[in-house]
Short mmCIF file of C-alpha atoms in Angstrom, two decimals:
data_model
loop_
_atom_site.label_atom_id
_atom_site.label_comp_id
_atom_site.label_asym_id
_atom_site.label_seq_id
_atom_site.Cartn_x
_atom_site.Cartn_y
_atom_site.Cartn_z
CA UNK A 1 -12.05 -20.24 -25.17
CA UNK A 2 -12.94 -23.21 -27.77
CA UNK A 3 -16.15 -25.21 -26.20
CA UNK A 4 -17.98 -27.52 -27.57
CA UNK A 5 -21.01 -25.68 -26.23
CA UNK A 6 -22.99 -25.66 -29.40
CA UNK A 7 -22.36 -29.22 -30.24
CA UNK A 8 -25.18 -31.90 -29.88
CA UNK A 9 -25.00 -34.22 -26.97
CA UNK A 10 -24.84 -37.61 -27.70
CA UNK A 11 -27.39 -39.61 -25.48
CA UNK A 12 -27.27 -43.23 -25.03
CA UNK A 13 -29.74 -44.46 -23.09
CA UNK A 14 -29.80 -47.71 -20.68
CA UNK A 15 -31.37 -50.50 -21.88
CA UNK A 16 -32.89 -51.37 -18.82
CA UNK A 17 -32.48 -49.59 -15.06
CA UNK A 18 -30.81 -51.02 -12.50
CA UNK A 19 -32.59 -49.23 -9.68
CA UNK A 20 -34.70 -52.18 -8.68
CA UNK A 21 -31.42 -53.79 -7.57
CA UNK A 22 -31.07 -50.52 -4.99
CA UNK A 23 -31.87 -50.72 -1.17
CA UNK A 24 -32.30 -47.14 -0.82
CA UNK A 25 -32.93 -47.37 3.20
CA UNK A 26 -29.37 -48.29 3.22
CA UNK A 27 -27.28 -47.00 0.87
CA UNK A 28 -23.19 -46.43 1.48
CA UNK A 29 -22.28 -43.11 1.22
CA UNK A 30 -21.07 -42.60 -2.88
CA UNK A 31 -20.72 -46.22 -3.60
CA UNK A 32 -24.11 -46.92 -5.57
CA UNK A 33 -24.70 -44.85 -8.77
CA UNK A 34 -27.26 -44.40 -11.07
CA UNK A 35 -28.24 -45.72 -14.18
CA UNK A 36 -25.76 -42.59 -16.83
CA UNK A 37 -23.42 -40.44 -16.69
CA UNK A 38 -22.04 -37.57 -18.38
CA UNK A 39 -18.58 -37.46 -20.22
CA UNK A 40 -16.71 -34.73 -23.02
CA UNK A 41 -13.35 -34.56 -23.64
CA UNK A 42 -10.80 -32.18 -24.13
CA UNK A 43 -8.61 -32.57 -27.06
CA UNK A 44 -7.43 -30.08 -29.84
CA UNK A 45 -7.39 -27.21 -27.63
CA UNK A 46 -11.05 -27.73 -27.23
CA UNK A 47 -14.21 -29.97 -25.34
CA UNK A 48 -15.77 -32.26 -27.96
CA UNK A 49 -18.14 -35.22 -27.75
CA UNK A 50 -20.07 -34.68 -24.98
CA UNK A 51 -21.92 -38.14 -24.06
CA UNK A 52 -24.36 -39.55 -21.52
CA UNK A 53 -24.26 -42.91 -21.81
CA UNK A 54 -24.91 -45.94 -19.10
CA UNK A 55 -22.41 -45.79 -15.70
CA UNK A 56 -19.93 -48.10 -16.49
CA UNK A 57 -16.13 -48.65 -16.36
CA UNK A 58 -13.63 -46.37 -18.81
CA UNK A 59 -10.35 -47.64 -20.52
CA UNK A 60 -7.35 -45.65 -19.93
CA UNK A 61 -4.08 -46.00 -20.30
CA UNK A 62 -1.82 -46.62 -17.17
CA UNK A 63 0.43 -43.58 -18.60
CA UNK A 64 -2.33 -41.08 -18.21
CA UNK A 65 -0.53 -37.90 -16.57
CA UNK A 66 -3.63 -38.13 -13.91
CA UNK A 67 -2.23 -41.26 -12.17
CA UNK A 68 1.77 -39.84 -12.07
CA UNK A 69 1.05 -35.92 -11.34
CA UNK A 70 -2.67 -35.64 -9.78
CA UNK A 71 -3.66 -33.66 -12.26
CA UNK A 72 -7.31 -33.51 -11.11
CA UNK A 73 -10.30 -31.43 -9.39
CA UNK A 74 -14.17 -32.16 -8.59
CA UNK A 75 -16.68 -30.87 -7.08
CA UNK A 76 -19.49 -32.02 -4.70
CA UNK A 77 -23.69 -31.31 -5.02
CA UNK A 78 -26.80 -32.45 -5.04
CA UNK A 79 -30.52 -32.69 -5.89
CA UNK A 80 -33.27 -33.33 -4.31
CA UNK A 81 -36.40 -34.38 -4.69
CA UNK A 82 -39.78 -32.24 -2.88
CA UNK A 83 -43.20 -33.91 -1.93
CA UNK A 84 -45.04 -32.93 -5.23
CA UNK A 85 -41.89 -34.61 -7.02
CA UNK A 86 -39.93 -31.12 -8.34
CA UNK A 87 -36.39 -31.69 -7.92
CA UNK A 88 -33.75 -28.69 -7.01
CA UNK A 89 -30.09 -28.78 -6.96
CA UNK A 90 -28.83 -25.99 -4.28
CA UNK A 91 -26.54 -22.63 -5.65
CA UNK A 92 -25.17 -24.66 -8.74
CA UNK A 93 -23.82 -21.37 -9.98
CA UNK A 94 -21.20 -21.75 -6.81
CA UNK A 95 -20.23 -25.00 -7.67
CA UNK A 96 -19.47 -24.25 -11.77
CA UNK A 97 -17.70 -21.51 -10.87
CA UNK A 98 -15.49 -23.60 -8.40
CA UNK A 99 -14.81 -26.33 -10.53
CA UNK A 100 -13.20 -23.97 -13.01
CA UNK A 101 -11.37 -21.88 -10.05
CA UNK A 102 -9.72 -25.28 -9.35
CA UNK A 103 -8.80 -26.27 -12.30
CA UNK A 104 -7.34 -22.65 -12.85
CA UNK A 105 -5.11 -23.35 -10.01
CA UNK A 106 -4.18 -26.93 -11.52
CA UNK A 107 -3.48 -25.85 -14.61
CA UNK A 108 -6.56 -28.00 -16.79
CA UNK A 109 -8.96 -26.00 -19.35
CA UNK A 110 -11.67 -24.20 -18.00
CA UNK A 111 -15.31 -25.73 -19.08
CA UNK A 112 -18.43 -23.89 -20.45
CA UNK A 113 -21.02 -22.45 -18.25
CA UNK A 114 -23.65 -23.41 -21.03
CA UNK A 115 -22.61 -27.42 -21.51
CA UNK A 116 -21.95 -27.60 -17.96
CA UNK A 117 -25.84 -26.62 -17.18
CA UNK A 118 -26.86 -28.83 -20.30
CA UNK A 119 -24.81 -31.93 -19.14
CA UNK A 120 -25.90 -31.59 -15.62
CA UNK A 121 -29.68 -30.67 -15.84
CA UNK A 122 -29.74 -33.61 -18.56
CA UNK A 123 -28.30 -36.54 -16.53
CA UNK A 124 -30.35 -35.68 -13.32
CA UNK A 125 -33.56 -35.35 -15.75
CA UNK A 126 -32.68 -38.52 -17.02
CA UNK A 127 -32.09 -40.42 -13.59
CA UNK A 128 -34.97 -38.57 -11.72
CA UNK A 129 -36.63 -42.00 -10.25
CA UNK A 130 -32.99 -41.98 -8.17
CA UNK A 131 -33.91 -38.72 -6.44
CA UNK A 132 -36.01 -40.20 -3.38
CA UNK A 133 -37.60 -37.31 -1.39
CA UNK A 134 -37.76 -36.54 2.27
CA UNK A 135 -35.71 -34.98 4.61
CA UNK A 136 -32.11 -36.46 4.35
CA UNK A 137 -32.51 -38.54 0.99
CA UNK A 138 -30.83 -36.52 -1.96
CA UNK A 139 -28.92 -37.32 -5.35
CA UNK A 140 -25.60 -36.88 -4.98
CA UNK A 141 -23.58 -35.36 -8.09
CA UNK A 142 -19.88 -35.68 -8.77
CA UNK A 143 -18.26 -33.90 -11.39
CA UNK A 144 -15.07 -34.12 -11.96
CA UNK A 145 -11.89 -33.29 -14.57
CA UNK A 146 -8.64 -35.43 -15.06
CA UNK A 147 -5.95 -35.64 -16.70
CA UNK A 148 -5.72 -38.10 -19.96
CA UNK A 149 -2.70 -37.24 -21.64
CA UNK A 150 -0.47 -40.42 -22.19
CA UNK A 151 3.58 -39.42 -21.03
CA UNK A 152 5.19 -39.34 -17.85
CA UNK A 153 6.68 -36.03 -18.80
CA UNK A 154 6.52 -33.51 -16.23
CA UNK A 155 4.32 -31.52 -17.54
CA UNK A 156 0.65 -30.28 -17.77
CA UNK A 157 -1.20 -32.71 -19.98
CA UNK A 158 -2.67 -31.44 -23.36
CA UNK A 159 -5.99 -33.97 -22.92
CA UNK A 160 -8.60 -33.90 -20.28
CA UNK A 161 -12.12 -35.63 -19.60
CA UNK A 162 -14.41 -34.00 -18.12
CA UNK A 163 -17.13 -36.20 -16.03
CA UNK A 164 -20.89 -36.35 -13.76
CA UNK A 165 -21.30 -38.72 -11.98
CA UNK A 166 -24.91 -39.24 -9.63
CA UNK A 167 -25.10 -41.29 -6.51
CA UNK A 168 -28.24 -41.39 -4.30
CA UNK A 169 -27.37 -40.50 -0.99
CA UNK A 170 -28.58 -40.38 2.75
CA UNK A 171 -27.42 -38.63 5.68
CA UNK A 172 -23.35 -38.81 5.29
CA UNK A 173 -22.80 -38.63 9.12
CA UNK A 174 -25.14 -39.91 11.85
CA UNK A 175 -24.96 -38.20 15.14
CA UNK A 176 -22.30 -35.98 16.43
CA UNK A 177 -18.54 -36.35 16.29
CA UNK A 178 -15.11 -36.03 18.06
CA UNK A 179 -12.42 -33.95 16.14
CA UNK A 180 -8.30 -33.89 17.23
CA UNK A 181 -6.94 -30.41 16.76
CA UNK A 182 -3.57 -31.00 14.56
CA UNK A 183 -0.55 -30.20 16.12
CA UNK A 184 2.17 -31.59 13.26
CA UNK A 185 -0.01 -32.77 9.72
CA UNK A 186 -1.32 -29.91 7.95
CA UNK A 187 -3.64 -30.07 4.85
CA UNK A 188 -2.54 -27.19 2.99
CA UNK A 189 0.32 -24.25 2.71
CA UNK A 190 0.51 -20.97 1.83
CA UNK A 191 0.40 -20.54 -1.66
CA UNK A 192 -0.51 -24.36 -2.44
CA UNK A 193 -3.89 -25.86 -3.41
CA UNK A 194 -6.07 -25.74 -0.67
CA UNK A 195 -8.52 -23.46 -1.90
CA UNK A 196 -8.98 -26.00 -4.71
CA UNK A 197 -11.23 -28.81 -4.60
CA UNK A 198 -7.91 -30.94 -6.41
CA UNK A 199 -8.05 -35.00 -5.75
CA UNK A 200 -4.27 -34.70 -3.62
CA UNK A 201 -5.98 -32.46 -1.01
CA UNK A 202 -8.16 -35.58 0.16
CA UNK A 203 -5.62 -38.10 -0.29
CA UNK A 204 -3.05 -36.61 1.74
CA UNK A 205 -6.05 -35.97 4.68
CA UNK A 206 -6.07 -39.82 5.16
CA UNK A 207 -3.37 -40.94 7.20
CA UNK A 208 -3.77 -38.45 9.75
CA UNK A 209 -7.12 -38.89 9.60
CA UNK A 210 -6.52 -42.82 10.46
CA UNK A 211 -4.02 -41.40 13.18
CA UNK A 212 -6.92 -39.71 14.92
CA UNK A 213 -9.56 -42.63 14.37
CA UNK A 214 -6.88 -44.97 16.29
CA UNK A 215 -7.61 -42.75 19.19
CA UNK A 216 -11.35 -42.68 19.00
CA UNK A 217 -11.63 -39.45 16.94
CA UNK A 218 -13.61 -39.33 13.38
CA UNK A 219 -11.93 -36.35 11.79
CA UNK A 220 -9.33 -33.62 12.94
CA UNK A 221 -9.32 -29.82 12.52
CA UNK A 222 -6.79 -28.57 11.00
CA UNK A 223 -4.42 -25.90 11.51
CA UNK A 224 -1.99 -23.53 9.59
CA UNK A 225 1.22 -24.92 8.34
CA UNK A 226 3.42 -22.69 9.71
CA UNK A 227 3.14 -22.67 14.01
CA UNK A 228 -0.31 -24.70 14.30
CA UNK A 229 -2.24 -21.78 16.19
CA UNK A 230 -4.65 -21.20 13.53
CA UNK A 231 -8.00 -23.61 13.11
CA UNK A 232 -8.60 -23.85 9.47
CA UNK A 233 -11.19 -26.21 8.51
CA UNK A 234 -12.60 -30.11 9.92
CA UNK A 235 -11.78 -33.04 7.86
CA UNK A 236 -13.37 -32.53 4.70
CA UNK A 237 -15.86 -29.35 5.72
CA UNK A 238 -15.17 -25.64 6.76
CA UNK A 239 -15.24 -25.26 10.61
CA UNK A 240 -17.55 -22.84 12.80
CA UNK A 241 -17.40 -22.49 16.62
CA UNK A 242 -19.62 -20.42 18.77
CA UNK A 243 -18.39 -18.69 21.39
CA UNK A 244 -21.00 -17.08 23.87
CA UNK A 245 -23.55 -15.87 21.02
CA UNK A 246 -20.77 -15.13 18.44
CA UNK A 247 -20.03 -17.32 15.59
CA UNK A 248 -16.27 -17.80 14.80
CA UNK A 249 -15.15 -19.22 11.37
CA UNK A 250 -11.64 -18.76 9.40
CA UNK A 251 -11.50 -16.02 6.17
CA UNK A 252 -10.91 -18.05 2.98
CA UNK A 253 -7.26 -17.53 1.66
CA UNK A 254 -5.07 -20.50 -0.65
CA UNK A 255 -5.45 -22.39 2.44
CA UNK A 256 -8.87 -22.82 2.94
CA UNK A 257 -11.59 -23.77 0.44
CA UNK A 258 -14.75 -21.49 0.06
CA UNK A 259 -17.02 -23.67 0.82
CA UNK A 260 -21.06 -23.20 -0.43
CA UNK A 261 -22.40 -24.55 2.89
CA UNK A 262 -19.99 -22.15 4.57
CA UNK A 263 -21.46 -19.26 2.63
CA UNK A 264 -25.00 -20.23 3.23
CA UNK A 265 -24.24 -20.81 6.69
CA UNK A 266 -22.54 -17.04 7.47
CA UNK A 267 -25.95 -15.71 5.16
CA UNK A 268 -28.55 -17.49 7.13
CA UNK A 269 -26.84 -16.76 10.33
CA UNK A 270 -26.70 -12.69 8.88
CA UNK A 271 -30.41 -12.50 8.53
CA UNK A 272 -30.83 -14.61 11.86
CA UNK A 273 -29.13 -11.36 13.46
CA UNK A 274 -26.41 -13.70 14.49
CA UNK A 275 -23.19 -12.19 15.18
CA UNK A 276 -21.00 -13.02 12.66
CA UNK A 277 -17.25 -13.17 12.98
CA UNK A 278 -14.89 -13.86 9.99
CA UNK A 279 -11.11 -13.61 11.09
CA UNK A 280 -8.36 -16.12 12.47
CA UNK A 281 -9.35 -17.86 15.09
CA UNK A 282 -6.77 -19.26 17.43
CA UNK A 283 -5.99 -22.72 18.96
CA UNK A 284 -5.55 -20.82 22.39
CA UNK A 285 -8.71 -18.90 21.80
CA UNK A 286 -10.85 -22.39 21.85
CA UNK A 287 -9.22 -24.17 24.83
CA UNK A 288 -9.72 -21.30 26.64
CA UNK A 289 -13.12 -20.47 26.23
CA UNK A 290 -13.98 -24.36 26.40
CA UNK A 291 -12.37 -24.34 29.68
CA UNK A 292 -13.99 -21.00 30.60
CA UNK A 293 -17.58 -21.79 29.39
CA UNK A 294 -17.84 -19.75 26.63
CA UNK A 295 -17.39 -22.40 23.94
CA UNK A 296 -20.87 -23.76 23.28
CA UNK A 297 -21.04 -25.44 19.89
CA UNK A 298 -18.64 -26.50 17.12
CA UNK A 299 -19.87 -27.84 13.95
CA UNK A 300 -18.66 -28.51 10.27
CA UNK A 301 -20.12 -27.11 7.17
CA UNK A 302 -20.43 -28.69 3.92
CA UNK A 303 -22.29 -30.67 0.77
CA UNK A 304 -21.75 -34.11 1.81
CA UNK A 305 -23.10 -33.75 5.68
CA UNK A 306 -24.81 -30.71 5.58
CA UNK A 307 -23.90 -29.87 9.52
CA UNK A 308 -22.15 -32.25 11.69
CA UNK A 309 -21.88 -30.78 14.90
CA UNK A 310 -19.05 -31.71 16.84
CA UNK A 311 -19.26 -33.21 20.65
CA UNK A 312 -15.56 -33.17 22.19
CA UNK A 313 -12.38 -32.06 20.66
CA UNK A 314 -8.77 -33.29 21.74
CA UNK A 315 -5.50 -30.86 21.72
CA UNK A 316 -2.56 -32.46 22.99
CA UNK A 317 -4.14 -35.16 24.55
CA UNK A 318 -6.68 -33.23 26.29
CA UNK A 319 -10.47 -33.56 25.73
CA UNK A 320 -12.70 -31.14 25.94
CA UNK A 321 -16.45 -31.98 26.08
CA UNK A 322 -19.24 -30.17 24.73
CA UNK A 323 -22.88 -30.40 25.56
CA UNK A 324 -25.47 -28.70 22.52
CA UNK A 325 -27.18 -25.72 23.80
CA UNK A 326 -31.15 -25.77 23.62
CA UNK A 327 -30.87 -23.06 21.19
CA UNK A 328 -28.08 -24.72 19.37
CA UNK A 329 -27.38 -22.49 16.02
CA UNK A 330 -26.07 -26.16 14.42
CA UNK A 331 -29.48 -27.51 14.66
CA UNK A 332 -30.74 -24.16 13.39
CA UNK A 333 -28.91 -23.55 10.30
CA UNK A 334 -29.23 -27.04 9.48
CA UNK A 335 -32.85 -27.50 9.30
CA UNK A 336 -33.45 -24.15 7.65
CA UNK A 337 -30.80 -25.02 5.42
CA UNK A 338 -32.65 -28.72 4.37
CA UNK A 339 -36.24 -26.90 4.48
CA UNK A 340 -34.74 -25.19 1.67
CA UNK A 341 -33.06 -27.62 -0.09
CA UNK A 342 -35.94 -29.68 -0.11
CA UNK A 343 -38.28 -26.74 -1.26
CA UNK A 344 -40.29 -26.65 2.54
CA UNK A 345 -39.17 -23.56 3.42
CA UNK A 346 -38.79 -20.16 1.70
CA UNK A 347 -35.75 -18.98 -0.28
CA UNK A 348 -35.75 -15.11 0.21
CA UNK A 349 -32.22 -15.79 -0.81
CA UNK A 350 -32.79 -17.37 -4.62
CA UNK A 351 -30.78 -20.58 -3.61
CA UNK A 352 -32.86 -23.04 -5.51
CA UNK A 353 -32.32 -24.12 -8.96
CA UNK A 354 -35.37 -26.07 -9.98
CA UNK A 355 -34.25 -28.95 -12.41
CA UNK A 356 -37.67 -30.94 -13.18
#
């Protein structure tokens, strides 16, 4: 593979911040970013000119394949910040690996492990006063590939840029929430994209997702594509329900994204000798055992909320109520989770990547 690995980075530096303009105790989720970001593109056959320069807007031209064939992926992390001021992103490894699975899968060039680290390590370094510390406050990192190629050809596009983007972040949900169980939309198909992170996955989430808000819902679970009797994952996160002292989540296949909160989740509940049960789980299988008793917790697993448990789910019109255990394994896994994220607890699994 050509990379531009060995190539200088070109750092342009703000003139002055803007982070006195910032009311961090309430900040929209991904809508405020920091001062730089990070930007190489792809172009010969090869990455060149990688650049962190002030956040601002880019120029590009309405034929960009990007806008007419989705040609893009991302991927979701962050830092944080610990009380003597360190700052740790969590199992970056994962996400570079995951980023070039996608784009793999969406036919864009894969990019180097060593310019990734450089490039990411550099712009956090760089915005470190954004990282707040305490529990909950984190620096949220989007990178992300596109498509630049101009042509409406049908084709994949020969030029790509390659982007980081940081946004400090809070809590992304507050509280619990109510899921619908899909019973017609699907998010992915057998031998599609849904084990990439790609930009259509979201977009095509939305209207459903709208569909179930209408009813008082904030996200839906969804199924297989096929007969609907399979949960996959909830909204944007991988899914996990408890039944009795068992925890239930779906195998990863093309359907369902490997998610590094589900990983960390299945790991932490391993060494919590927590039953641990990887395998289809049907629709049936959870209105029965909420109707029997046996369903105690639900929750969703990923970067953005961490763990949002879930308090009622609907399935054809039916709601089923759930009340959090006192040993709820949602609470659990999340604070262990955070208390290593933010460098309070120990790592005996080597999660942390300190940064600064």
């Amino acid at each position: 593979m050509n990379t531009s690995a060995t190539q200088k980075m070109d750092i342009q530096k703000v003139e002055s911040s803007r982070i006195g303009q910032v009311d961090f105790d309430n900040l929209t989720f991904g809508s405020t970013f920091s001062d730089h970001m990070f930007e190489c593109d792809y172009k010969d056959g090869a990455w060149q000119n990688p650049t962190i320069r002030p956040y601002g807007n880019l120029s590009i031209s309405p034929g960009a394949k990007v806008f007419h064939y989705g040609q893009a992926v991302f991927e979701g992390m962050k830092a944080y910040k610990d009380d003597q001021g360190k700052i740790w992103l969590f199992r970056p490894e994962e996400n570079f690996e995951r980023i070039n699975k996608s784009s793999k899968r969406m036919a864009i060039p894969e990019f180097p492990h060593d310019l990734f680290f450089e490039a990411l390590t550099t712009l956090v370094k760089m915005d470190k006063e954004w990282v707040k510390s305490g529990l909950g406050n984190s620096l949220y990192i989007r990178p992300f590939v596109m498509a630049t190629q101009v042509g409406v050809s049908a084709s994949p596009s020969t030029d790509y840029k390659f982007m980081i983007l940081t946004a400090p972040a809070q809590a992304y949900y507050t509280g619990d929430v109510k899921v619908i169980v899909a019973d017609h939309y699907s998010r992915s198909a057998n031998g599609g994209v849904g084990a990439a992170k790609a930009a259509g996955n979201y977009g095509a989430q939305f209207y459903p997702t709208n569909l179930a808000r209408e009813k008082g819902f904030q996200q839906v679970i969804w199924t297989d594509d096929s007969e609907h009797k399979y949960l996959e994952e909830a909204g944007t996160m991988n899914v996990f329900f408890r039944i009795n002292d068992t925890l239930l989540t779906a195998p990863v296949s093309d359907r369902i994204l490997d998610g590094v909160t589900r990983k960390s989740v299945i790991d932490l509940a391993k060494h919590n000798n927590i039953d641990v049960d990887v395998r289809p789980v049907l629709v049936s299988e959870l209105v029965e055992a909420a109707k029997n008793g046996s369903l105690k917790e639900i929750f969703g697993a990923g970067t953005a909320a961490v763990i949002s448990p879930v308090s009622a789910f609907s399935h054809k019109d039916v709601v089923y109520e759930l009340t959090k255990p006192e040993d709820s394994f949602s609470t659990r896994f999340k604070k262990e989770l955070m208390d290593i994220q933010h460098n309070i607890g120990e790592d005996p699994y080597g999660w942390r990547f300190e940064v600064l």
